[in-house]
mmCIF file of C-alpha atoms in Angstrom:
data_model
loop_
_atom_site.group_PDB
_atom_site.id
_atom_site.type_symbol
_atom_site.label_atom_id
_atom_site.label_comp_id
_atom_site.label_asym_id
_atom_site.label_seq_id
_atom_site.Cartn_x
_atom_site.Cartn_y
_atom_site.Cartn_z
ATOM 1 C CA UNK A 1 0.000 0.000 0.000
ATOM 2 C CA UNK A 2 1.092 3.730 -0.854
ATOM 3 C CA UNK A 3 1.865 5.743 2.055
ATOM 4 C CA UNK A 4 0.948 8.709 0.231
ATOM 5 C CA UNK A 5 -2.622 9.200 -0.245
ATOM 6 C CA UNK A 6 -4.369 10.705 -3.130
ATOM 7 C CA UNK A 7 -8.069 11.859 -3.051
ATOM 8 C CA UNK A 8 -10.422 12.167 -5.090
ATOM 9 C CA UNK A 9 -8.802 8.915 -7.315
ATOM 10 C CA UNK A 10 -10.925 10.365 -10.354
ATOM 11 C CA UNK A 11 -12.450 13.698 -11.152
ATOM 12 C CA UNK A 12 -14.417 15.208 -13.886
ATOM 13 C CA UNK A 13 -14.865 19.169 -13.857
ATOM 14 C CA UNK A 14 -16.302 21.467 -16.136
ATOM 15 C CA UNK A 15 -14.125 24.704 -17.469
ATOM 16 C CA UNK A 16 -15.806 26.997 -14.629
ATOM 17 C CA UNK A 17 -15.859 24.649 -11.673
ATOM 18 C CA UNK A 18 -13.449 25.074 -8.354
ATOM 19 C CA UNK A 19 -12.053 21.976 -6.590
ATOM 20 C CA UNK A 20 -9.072 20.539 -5.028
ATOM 21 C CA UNK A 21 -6.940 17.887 -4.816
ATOM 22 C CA UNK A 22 -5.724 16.542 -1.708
ATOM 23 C CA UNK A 23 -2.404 14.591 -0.654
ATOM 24 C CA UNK A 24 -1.137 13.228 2.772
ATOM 25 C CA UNK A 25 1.569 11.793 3.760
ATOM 26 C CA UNK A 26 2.931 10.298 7.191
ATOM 27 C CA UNK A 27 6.279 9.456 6.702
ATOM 28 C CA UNK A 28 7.930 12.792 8.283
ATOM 29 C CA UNK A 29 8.863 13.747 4.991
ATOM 30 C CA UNK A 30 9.842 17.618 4.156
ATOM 31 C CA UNK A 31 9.515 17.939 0.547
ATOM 32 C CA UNK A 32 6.130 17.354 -1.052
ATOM 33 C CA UNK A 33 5.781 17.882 -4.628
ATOM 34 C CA UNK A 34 2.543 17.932 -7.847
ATOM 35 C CA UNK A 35 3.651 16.178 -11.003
ATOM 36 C CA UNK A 36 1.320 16.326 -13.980
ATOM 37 C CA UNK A 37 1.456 13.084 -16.183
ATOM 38 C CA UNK A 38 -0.132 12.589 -19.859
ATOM 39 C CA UNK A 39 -0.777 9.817 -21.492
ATOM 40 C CA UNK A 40 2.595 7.765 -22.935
ATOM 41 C CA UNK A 41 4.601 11.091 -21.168
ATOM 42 C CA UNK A 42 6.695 11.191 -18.110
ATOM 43 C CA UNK A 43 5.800 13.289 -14.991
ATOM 44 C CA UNK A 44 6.524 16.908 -15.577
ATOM 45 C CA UNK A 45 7.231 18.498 -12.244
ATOM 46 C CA UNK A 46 4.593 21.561 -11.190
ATOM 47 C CA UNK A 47 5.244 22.297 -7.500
ATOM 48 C CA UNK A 48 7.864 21.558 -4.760
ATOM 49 C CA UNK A 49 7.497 22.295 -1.329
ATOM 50 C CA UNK A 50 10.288 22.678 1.183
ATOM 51 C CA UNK A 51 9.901 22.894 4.728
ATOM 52 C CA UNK A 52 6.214 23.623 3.914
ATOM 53 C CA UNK A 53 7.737 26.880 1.409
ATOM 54 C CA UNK A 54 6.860 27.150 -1.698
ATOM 55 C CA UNK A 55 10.542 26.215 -3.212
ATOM 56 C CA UNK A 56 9.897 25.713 -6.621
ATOM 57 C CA UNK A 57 6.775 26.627 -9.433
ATOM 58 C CA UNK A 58 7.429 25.550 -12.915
ATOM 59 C CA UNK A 59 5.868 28.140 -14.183
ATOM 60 C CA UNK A 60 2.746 26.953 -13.515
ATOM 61 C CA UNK A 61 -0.988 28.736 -14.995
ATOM 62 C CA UNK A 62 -2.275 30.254 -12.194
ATOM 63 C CA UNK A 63 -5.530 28.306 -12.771
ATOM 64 C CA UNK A 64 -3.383 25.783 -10.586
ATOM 65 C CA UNK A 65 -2.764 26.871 -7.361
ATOM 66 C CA UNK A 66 -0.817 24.717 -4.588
ATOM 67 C CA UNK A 67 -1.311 24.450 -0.790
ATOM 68 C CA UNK A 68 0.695 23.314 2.184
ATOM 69 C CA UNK A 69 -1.309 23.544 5.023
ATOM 70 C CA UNK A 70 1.161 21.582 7.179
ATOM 71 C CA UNK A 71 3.813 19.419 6.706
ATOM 72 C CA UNK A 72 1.416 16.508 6.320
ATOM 73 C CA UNK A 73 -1.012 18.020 3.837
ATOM 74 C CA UNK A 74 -0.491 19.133 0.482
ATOM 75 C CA UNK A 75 -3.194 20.469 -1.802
ATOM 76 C CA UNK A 76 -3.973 21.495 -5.859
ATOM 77 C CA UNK A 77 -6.403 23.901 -6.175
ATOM 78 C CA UNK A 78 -7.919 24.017 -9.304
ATOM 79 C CA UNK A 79 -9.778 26.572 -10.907
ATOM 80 C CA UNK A 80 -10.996 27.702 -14.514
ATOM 81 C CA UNK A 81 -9.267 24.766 -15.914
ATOM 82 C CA UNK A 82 -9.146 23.996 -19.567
ATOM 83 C CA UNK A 83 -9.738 20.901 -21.751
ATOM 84 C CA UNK A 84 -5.528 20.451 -22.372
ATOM 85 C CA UNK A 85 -5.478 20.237 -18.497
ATOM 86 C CA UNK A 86 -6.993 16.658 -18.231
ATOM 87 C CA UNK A 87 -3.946 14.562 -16.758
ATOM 88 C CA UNK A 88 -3.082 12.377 -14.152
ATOM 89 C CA UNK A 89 -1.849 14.640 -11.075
ATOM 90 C CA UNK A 90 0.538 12.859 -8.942
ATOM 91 C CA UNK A 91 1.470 14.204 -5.875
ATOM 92 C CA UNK A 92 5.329 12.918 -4.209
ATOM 93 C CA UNK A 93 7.331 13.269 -1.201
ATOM 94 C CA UNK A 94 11.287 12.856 -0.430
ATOM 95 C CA UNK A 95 12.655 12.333 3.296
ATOM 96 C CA UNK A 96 15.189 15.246 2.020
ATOM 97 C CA UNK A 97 13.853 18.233 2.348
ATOM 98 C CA UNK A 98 15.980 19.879 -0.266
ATOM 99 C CA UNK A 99 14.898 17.407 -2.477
ATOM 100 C CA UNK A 100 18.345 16.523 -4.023
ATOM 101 C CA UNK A 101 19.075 13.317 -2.773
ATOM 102 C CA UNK A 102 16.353 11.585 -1.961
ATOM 103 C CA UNK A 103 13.895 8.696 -4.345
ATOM 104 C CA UNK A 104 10.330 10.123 -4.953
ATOM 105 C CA UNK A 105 7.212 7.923 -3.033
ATOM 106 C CA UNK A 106 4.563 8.674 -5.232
ATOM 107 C CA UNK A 107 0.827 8.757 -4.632
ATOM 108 C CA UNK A 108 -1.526 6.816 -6.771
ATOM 109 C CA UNK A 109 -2.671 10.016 -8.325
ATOM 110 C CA UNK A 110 -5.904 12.117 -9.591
ATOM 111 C CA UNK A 111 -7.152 11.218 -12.864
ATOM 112 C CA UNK A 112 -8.272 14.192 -13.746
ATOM 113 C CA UNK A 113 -10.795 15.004 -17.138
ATOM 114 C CA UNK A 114 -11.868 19.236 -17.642
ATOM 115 C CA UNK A 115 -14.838 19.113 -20.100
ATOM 116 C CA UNK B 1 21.513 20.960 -18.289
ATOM 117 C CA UNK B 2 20.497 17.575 -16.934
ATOM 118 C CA UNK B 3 18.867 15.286 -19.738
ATOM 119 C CA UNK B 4 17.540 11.856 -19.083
ATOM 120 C CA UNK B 5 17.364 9.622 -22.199
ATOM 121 C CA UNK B 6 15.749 6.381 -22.872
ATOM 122 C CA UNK B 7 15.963 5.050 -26.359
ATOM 123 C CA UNK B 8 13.692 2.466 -25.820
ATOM 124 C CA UNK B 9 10.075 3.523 -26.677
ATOM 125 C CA UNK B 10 9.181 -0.312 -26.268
ATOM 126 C CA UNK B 11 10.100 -3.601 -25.614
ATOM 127 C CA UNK B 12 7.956 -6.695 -25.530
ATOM 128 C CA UNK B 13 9.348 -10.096 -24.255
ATOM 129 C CA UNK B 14 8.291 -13.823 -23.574
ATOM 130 C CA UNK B 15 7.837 -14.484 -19.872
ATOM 131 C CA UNK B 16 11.492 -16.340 -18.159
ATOM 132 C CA UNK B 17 13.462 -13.955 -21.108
ATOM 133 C CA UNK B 18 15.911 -11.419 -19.362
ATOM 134 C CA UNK B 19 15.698 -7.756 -20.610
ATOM 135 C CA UNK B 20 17.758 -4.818 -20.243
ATOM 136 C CA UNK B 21 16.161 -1.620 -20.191
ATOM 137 C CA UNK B 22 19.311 1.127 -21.086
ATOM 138 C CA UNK B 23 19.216 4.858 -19.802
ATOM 139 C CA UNK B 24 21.563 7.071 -20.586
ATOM 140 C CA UNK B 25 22.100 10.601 -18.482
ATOM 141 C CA UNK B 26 23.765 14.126 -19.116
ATOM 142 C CA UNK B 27 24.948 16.378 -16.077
ATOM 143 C CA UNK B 28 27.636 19.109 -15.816
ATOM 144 C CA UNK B 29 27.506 18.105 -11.721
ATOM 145 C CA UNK B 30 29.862 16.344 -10.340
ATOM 146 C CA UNK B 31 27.602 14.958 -7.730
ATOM 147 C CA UNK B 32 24.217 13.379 -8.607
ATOM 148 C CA UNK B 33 22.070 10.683 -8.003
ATOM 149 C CA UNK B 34 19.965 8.543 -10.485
ATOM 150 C CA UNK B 35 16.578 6.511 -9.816
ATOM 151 C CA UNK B 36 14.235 3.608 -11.717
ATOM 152 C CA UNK B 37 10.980 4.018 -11.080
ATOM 153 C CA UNK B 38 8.349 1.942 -12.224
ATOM 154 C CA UNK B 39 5.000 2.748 -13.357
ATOM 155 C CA UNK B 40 2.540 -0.449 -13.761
ATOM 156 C CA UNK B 41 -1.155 0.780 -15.425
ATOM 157 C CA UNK B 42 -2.756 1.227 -11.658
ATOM 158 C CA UNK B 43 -0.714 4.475 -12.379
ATOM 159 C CA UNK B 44 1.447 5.018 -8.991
ATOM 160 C CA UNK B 45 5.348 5.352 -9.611
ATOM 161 C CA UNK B 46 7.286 3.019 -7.793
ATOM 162 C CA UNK B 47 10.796 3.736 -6.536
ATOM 163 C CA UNK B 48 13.148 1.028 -7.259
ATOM 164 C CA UNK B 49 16.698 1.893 -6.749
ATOM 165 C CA UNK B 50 18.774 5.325 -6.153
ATOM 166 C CA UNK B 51 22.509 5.642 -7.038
ATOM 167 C CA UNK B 52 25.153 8.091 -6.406
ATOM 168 C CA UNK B 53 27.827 9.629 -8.616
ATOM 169 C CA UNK B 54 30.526 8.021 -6.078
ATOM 170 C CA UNK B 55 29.122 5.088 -6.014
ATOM 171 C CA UNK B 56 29.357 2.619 -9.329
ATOM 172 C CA UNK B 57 29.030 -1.010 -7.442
ATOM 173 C CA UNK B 58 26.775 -2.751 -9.611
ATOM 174 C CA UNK B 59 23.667 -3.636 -7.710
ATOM 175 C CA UNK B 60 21.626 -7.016 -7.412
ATOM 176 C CA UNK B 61 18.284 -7.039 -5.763
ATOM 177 C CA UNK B 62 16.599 -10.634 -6.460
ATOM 178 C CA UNK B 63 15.499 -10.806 -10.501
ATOM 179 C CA UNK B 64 16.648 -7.383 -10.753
ATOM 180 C CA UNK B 65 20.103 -5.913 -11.233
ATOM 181 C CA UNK B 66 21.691 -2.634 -12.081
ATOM 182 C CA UNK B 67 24.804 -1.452 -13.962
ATOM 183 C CA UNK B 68 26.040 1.841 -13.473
ATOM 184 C CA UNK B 69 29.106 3.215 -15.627
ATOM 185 C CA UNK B 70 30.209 6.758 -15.256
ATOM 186 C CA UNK B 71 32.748 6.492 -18.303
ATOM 187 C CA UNK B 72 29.420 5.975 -20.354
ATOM 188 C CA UNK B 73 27.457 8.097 -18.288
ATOM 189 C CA UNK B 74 24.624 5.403 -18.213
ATOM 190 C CA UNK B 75 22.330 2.865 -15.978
ATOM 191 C CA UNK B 76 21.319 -0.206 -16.932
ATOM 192 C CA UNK B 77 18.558 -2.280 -15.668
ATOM 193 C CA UNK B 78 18.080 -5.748 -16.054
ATOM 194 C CA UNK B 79 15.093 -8.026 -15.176
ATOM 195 C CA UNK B 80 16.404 -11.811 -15.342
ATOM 196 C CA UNK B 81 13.767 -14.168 -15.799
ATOM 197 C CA UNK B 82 10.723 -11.524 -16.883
ATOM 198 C CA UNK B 83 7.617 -12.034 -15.513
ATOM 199 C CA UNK B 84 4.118 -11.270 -16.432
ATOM 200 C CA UNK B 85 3.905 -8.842 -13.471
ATOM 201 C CA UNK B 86 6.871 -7.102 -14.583
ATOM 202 C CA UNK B 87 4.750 -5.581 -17.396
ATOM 203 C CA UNK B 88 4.934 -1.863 -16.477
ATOM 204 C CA UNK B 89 6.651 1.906 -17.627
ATOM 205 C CA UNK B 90 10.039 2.080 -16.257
ATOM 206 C CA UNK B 91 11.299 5.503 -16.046
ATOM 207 C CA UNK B 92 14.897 6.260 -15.498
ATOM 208 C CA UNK B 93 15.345 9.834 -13.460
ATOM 209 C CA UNK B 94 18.418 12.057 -12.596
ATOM 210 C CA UNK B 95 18.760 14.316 -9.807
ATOM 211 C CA UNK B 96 21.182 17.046 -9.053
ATOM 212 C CA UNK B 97 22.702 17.853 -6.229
ATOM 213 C CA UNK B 98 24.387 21.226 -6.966
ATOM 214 C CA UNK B 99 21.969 22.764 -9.254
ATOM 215 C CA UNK B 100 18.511 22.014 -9.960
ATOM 216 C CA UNK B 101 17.976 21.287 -6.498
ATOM 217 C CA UNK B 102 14.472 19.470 -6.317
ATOM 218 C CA UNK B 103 14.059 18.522 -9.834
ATOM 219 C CA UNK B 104 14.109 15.317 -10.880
ATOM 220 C CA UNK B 105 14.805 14.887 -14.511
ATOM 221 C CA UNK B 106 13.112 11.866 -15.498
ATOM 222 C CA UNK B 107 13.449 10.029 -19.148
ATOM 223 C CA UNK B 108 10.406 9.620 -21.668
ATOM 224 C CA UNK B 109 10.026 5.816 -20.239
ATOM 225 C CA UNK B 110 10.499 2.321 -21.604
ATOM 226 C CA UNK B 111 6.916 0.548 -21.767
ATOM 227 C CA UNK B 112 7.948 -3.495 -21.495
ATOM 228 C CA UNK B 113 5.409 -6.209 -21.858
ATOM 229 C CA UNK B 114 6.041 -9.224 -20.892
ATOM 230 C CA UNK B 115 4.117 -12.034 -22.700
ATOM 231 C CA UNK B 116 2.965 -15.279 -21.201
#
């Protein structure tokens, strides 16, 4: 079993809806990062959070917006999203809080589909 | 720049075959560590090994072994004996100690299928 949880599993939104996508983790880890995934691609990193900081955005539309509510949580809001958005959102964590050294544990991810 | 590459798209094998999934990496630091992860169609990535630049023991871990070669600048992974449940993506990444901090590079994926 993944120790990093992933909710909803599936999501289906339309272009004007608001929601979020949740992560947890209870390993004491310090970085948590969002990874977007298409089809046949490999993750393409969005987010990293250090220390519960925002360390690192990829230049990400800001019709994605991350949380960190603690160094537990981590959270993807989502709003105004378009049709190219529909992914699978995988959300990560690394004992190292720098995130340099340490392997990825991944969540199962969101499958998510904008219509 | 850090650049991960995998030339293998695909690979489809016969159950008991061994396979060799090749990776090949590109770093200006001198210090940097490189992963397999593998991806089977529930969709979670699963770590599998992590290697450091200082460190180029070859590495066996039941059916699985790894061949790391910094004169070549690449790390081989080798299923002996393939198995149905071996079927999966298998992503090579690269991560940088120096620079980059936080940003795993990871390559485009080898997608093997093991046949019964």
């Amino acid at each position: 079993d993944t120790e990093v949880t992933q909710t909803p599993k599936h999501l289906v939104m339309g272009m004007t809806n608001k929601k979020s996508l949740k992560c947890e983790q209870h390993m004491g880890h310090r970085a948590m990062y969002w990874y977007k995934q298409k089809a046949k691609k490999p993750p393409e990193l969005m987010f990293v959070y250090s220390y519960e900081k925002l360390s690192i955005n990829e230049s990400v539309p800001s019709r994605f917006s991350p949380e960190c509510p603690n160094s537990s949580l981590l959270n993807l809001h989502l709003h105004a999203l378009q049709p190219e958005d529909s992914a699978l959102y995988l959300c990560a964590s690394s004992q190292d809080g720098l995130g340099r050294t340490g392997e990825l544990f991944f969540g199962e991810g969101s499958r998510l589909t904008v219509l | 720049a850090q650049k991960v590459t995998q030339a293998q798209t695909e690979i489809s094998v016969v159950e008991k075959e061994d396979v060799t999934l090749d990776c090949v990496y590109e770093t200006r630091d001198t210090t940097y560590y490189l992963f397999w992860y593998k991806q089977p169609p529930s969709g979670e990535l699963v770590f599998l090994i992590r290697r450091n630049s200082f460190d180029e023991q070859n590495e066996i871990s039941g059916r699985y072994s790894w061949n790391f070669q910094k004169s070549t600048s690449s790390f081989n992974f080798t299923i002996t004996a393939s198995q149905v449940v071996d079927s999966a993506v298998y992503f090579c990444a690269l991560s940088e100690v120096s620079t980059n901090a936080g940003k795993s590079t990871f390559g485009d994926g080898t997608t093997l299928t093991v046949k019964p």
